[in-house]
Coordinates of C-alpha atoms and ligand atoms in Angstrom, one line a residue:
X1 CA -12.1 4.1 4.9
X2 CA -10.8 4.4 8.5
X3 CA -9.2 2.0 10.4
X4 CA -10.7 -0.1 13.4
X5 CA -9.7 1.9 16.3
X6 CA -5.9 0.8 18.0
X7 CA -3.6 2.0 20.8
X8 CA 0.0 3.5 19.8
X9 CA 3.0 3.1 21.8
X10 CA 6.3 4.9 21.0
X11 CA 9.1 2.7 22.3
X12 CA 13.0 3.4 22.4
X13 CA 14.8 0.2 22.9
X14 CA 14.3 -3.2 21.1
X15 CA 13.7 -4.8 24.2
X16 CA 10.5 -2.6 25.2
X17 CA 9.3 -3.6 21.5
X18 CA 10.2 -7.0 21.8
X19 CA 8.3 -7.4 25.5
X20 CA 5.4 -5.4 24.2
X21 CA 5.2 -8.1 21.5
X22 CA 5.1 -10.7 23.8
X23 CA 1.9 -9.2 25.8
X24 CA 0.2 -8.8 23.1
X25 CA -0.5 -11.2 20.5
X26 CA -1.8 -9.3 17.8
X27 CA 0.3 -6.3 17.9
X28 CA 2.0 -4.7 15.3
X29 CA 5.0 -3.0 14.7
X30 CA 5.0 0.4 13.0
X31 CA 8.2 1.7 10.6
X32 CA 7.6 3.4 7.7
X33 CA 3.4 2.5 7.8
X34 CA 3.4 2.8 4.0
X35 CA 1.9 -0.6 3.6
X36 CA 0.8 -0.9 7.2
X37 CA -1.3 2.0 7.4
X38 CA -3.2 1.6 3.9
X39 CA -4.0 -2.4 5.5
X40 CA -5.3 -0.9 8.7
X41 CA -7.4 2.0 6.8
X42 CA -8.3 -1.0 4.1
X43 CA -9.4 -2.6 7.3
X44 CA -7.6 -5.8 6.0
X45 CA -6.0 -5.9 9.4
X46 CA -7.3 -5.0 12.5
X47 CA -3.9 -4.6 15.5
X48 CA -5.2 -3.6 18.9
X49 CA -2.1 -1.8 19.4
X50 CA 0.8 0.1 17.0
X51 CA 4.1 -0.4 18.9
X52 CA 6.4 2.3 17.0
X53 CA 10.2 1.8 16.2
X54 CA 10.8 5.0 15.0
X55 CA 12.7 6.3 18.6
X56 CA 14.9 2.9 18.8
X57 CA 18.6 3.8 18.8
X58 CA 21.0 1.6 16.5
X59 CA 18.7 0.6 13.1
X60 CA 19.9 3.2 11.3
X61 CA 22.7 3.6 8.9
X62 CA 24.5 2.4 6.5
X63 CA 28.5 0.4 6.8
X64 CA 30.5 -1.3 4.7
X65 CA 32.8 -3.7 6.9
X66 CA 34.6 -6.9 6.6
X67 CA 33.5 -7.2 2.8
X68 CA 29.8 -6.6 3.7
X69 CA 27.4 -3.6 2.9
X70 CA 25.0 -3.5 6.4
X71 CA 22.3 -1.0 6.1
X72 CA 20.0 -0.7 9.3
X73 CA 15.8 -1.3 9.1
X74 CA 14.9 1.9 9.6
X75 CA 16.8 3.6 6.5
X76 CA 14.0 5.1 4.3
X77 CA 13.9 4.5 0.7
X78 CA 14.9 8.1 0.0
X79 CA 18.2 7.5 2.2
X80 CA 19.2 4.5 0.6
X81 CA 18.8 6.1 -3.1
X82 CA 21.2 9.1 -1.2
X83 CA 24.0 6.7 -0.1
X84 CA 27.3 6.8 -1.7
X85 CA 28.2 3.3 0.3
X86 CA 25.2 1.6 -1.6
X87 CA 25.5 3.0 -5.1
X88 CA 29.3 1.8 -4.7
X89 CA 29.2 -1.6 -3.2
X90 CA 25.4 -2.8 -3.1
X91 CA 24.8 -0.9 -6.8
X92 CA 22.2 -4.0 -7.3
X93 CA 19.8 -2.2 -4.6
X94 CA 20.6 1.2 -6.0
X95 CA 19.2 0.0 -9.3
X96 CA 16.0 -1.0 -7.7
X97 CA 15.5 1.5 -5.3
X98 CA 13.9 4.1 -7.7
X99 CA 11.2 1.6 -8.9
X100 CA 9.5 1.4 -5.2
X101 CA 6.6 3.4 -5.3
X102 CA 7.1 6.9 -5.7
X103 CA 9.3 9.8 -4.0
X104 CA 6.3 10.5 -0.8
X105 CA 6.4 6.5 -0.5
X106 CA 10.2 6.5 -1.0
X107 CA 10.8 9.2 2.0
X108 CA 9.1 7.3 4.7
X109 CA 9.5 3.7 3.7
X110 CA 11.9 1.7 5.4
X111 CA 14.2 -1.0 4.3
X112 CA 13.6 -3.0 7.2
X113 CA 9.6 -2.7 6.6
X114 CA 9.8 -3.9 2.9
X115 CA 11.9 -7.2 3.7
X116 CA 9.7 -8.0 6.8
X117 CA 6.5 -7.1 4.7
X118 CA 7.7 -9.3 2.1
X119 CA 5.3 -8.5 -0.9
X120 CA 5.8 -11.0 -3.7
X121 CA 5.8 -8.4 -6.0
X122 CA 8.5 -6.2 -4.0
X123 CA 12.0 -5.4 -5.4
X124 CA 13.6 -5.4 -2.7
X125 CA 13.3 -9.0 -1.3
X126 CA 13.7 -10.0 -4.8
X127 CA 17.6 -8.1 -4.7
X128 CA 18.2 -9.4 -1.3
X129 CA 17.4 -13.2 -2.7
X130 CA 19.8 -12.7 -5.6
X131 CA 22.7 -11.2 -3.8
X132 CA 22.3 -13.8 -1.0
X133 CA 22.0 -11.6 1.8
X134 CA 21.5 -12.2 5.2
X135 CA 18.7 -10.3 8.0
X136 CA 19.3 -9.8 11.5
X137 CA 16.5 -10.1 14.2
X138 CA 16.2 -9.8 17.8
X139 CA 13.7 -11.3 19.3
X140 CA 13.0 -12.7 23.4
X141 CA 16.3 -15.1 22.9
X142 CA 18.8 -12.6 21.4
X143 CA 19.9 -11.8 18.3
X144 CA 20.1 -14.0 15.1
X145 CA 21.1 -13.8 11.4
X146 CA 18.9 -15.8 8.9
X147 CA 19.8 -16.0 5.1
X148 CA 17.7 -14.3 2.4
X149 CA 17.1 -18.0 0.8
X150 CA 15.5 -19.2 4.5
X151 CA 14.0 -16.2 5.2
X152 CA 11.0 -15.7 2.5
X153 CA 8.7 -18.6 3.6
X154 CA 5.4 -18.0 1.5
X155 CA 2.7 -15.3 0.7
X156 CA 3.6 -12.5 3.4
X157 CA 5.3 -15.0 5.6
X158 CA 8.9 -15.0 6.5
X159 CA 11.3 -16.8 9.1
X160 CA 10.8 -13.7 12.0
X161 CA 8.8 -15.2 14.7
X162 CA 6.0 -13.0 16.3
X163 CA 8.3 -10.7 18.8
X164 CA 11.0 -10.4 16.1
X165 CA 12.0 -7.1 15.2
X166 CA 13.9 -7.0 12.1
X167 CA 17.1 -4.8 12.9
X168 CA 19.8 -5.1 9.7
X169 CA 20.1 -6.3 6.2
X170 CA 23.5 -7.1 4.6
X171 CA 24.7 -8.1 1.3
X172 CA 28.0 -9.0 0.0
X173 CA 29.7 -5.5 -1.2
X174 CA 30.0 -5.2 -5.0
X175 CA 33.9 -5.8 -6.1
X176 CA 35.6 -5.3 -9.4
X177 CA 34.3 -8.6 -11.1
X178 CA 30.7 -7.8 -10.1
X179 CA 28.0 -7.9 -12.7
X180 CA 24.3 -6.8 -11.3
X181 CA 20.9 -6.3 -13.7
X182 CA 17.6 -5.4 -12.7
X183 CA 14.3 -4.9 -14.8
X184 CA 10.5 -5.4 -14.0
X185 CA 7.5 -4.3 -15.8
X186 CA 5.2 -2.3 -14.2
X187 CA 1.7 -0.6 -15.9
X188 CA 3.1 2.7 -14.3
X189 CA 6.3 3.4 -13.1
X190 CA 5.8 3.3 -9.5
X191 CA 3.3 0.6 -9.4
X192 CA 4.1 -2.9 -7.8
X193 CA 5.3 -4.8 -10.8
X194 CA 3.4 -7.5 -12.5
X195 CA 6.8 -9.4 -13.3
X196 CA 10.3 -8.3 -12.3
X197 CA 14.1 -10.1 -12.0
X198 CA 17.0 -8.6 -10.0
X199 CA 20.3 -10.3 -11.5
X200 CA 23.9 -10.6 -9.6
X201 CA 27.0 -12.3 -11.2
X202 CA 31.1 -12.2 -11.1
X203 CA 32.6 -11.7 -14.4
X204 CA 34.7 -14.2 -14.9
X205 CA 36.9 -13.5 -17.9
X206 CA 34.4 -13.2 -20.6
X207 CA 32.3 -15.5 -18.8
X208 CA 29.6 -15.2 -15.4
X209 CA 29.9 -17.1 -12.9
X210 CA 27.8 -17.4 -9.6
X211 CA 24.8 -16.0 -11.8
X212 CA 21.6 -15.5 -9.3
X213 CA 18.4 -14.5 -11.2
X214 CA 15.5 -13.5 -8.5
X215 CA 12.6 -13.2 -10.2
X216 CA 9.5 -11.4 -8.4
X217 CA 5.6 -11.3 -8.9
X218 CA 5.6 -14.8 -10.2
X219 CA 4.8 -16.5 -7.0
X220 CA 4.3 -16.0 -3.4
X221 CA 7.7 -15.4 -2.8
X222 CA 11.2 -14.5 -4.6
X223 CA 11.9 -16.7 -6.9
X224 CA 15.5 -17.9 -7.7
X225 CA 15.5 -19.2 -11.8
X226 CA 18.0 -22.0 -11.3
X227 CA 17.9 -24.0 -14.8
X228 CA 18.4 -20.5 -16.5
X229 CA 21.1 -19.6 -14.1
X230 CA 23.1 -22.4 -15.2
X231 CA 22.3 -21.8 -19.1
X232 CA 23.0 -18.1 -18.5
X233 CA 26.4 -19.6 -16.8
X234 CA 27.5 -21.0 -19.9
X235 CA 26.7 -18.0 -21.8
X236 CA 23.4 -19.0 -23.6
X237 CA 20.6 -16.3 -23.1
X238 CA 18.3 -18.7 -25.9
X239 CA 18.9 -21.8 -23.6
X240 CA 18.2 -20.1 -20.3
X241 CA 14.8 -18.7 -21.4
X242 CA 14.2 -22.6 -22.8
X243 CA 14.8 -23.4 -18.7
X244 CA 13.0 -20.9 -17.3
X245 CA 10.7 -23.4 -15.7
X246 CA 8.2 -20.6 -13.4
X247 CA 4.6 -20.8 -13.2
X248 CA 2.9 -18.2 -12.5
X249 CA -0.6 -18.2 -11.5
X250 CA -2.8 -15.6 -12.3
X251 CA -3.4 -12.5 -10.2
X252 CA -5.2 -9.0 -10.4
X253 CA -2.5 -7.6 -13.0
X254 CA -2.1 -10.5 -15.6
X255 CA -2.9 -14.0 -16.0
X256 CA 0.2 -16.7 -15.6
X257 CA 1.0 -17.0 -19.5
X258 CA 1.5 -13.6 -19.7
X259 CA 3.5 -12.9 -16.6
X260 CA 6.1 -16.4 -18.0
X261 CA 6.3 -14.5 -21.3
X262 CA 6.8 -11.2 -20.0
X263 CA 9.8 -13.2 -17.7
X264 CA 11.6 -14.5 -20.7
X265 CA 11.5 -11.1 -22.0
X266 CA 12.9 -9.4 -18.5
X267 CA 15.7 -12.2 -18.5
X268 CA 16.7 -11.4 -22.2
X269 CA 17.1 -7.6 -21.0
X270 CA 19.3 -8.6 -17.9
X271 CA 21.5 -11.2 -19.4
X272 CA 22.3 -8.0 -21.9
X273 CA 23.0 -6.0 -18.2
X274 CA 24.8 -8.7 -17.0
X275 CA 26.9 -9.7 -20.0
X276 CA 28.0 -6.0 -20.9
X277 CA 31.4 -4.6 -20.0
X278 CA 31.2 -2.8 -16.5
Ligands
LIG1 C1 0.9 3.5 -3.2 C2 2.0 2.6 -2.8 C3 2.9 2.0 -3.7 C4 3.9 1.2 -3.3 N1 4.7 0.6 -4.3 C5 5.7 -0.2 -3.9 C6 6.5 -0.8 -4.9 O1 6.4 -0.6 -6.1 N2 7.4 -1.7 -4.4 C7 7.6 -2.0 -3.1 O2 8.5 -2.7 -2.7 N3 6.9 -1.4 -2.1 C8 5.9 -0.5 -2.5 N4 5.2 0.1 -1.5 C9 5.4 -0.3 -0.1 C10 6.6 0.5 0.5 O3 7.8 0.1 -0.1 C11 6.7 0.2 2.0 O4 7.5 1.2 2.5 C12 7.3 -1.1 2.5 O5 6.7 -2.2 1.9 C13 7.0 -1.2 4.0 O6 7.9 -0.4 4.6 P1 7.4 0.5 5.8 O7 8.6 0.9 6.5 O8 6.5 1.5 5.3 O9 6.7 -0.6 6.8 P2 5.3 -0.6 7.6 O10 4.2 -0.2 6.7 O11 5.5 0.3 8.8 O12 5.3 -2.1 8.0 C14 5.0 -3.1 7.1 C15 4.9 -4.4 7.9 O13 6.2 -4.8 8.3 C16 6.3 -4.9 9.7 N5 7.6 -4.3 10.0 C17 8.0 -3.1 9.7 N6 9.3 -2.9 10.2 C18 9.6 -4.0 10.8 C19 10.8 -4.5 11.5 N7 11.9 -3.7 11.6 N8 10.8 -5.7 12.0 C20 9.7 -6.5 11.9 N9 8.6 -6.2 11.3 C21 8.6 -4.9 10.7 C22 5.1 -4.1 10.2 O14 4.7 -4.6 11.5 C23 4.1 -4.4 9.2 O15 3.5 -5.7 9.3 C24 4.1 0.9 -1.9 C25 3.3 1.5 -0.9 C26 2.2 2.3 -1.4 C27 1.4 3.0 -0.3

């Protein structure tokens, strides 16, 4: 199919997209287009205009500062996967960076577009939920910072408002003590997962502490498993898949039973991640 016709618009400063926003209500912002694009050609959306970010200065990047990994919305996949700074301190994303899609997907999609898109059944999101990171946005009153845990509001909704533009995501960078896991199950690899968990933790002698399981595709956002964190805190992997308390609902790639059982087999694989030796 082809999509309804639209106008494009190539800005180069945030404040041209953020005022182009503001005249027009249904506009959309164009990054990566990987899952844009395939709703306009579905015809599941409908923008009268395309207002592109690719030009603005400043949402590239990647920096590790002041304890914090900050990469900017407009790294692509394919960058990310590249970057020394994130396989060192944000090694959680570098695990799940190879399970988004495949390599043409990988080298135009952005960061920035995946956490704004916020698919349910994304990894990303998911990571940024269990390392409790944080997204900047600018938007007609300035710049503001919004926490992972505030920011995924329900199916495709987040906290940005409609002239938001997503600029930065940052995550607390990985130290010595730092534990990560990731796993989902996917029909192919490359294919949105049906269920999938991205795991952070401190080692704390031979114990975890601060244990954050984000599981995703098991509701309309990412999940955090908070009875099993504190089970898994203690060391019990039997007595945190007792707690997993998630309930699914069916969707096009399982029903709910299957997607809770596949769960408590995804969290006995990433309590073995998080619980072995670094
Ligand atoms: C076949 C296929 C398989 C895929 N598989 C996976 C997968 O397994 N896992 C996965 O996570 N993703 C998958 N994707 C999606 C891919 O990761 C996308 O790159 C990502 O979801 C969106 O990033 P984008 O830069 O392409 O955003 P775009 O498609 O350009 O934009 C997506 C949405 O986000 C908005 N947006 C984009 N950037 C910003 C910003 N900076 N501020 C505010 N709003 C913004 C846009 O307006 C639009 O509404 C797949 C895509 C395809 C086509």
């Amino acid at each position: 199919m082809k999509p309804a016709p639209f106008a494009y618009k190539k800005v180069h400063s945030l404040e041209e997209a953020v005022a182009l926003l503001g005249e027009h209500d249904d506009a959309r912002l164009l990054a990566g287009g990987q899952s844009l694009i395939a709703t306009l050609n579905m015809r599941l959306s409908a923008p009268s205009l395309l207002i592109d970010i690719n030009s603005v200065g400043g949402l590239g990047g990647v920096t590790h500062k002041n304890g914090k990994v900050e990469i900017g919305a407009l790294v692509r996949h394919a960058e990310a996967e590249r970057s020394e700074l994130i396989a060192k301190y944000a090694p959680l994303i570098a695990r799940a960076l190879p399970h988004i899609g495949h390599t043409a997907i990988r080298n135009r999609g952005t960061l920035g577009g995946s956490i704004a898109f916020a698919d349910p059944a994304a990894e990303l999101p998911a990571c940024l939920l269990a390392l409790d990171g944080e997204i900047d946005a600018t938007g007609p009153k300035g710049k503001r910072t919004i926490r992972a845990q505030d920011f995924f509001k329900g199916l495709f909704e987040t906290a940005l408002g409609p002239q938001d533009v997503l600029t930065a995501i940052r995550v607390p960078a990985a130290g010595k003590d730092t534990r990560t896991g990731f796993a989902e199950l996917a029909r192919r690899h490359g294919d949105y997962a049906i269920v999938g968990l991205a795991a952070s933790a401190r080692a704390d002698g031979k114990k975890l502490s601060d244990v954050h399981l984000a599981f995703f595709g098991v509701g309309a956002t990412p999940l955090r498993a908070r009875k099993a964190e504190a089970a898994l805190t203690n060391g019990n992997v039997d007595a945190a898949v007792a707690a997993l308390d998630l309930a699914p609902q069916d969707d096009v790639q399982a029903t709910g039973a299957v997607k809770k059982h596949l769960a408590t087999v995804l969290l006995r694989r990433v309590a073995n991640q998080l619980m072995e030796a670094r």
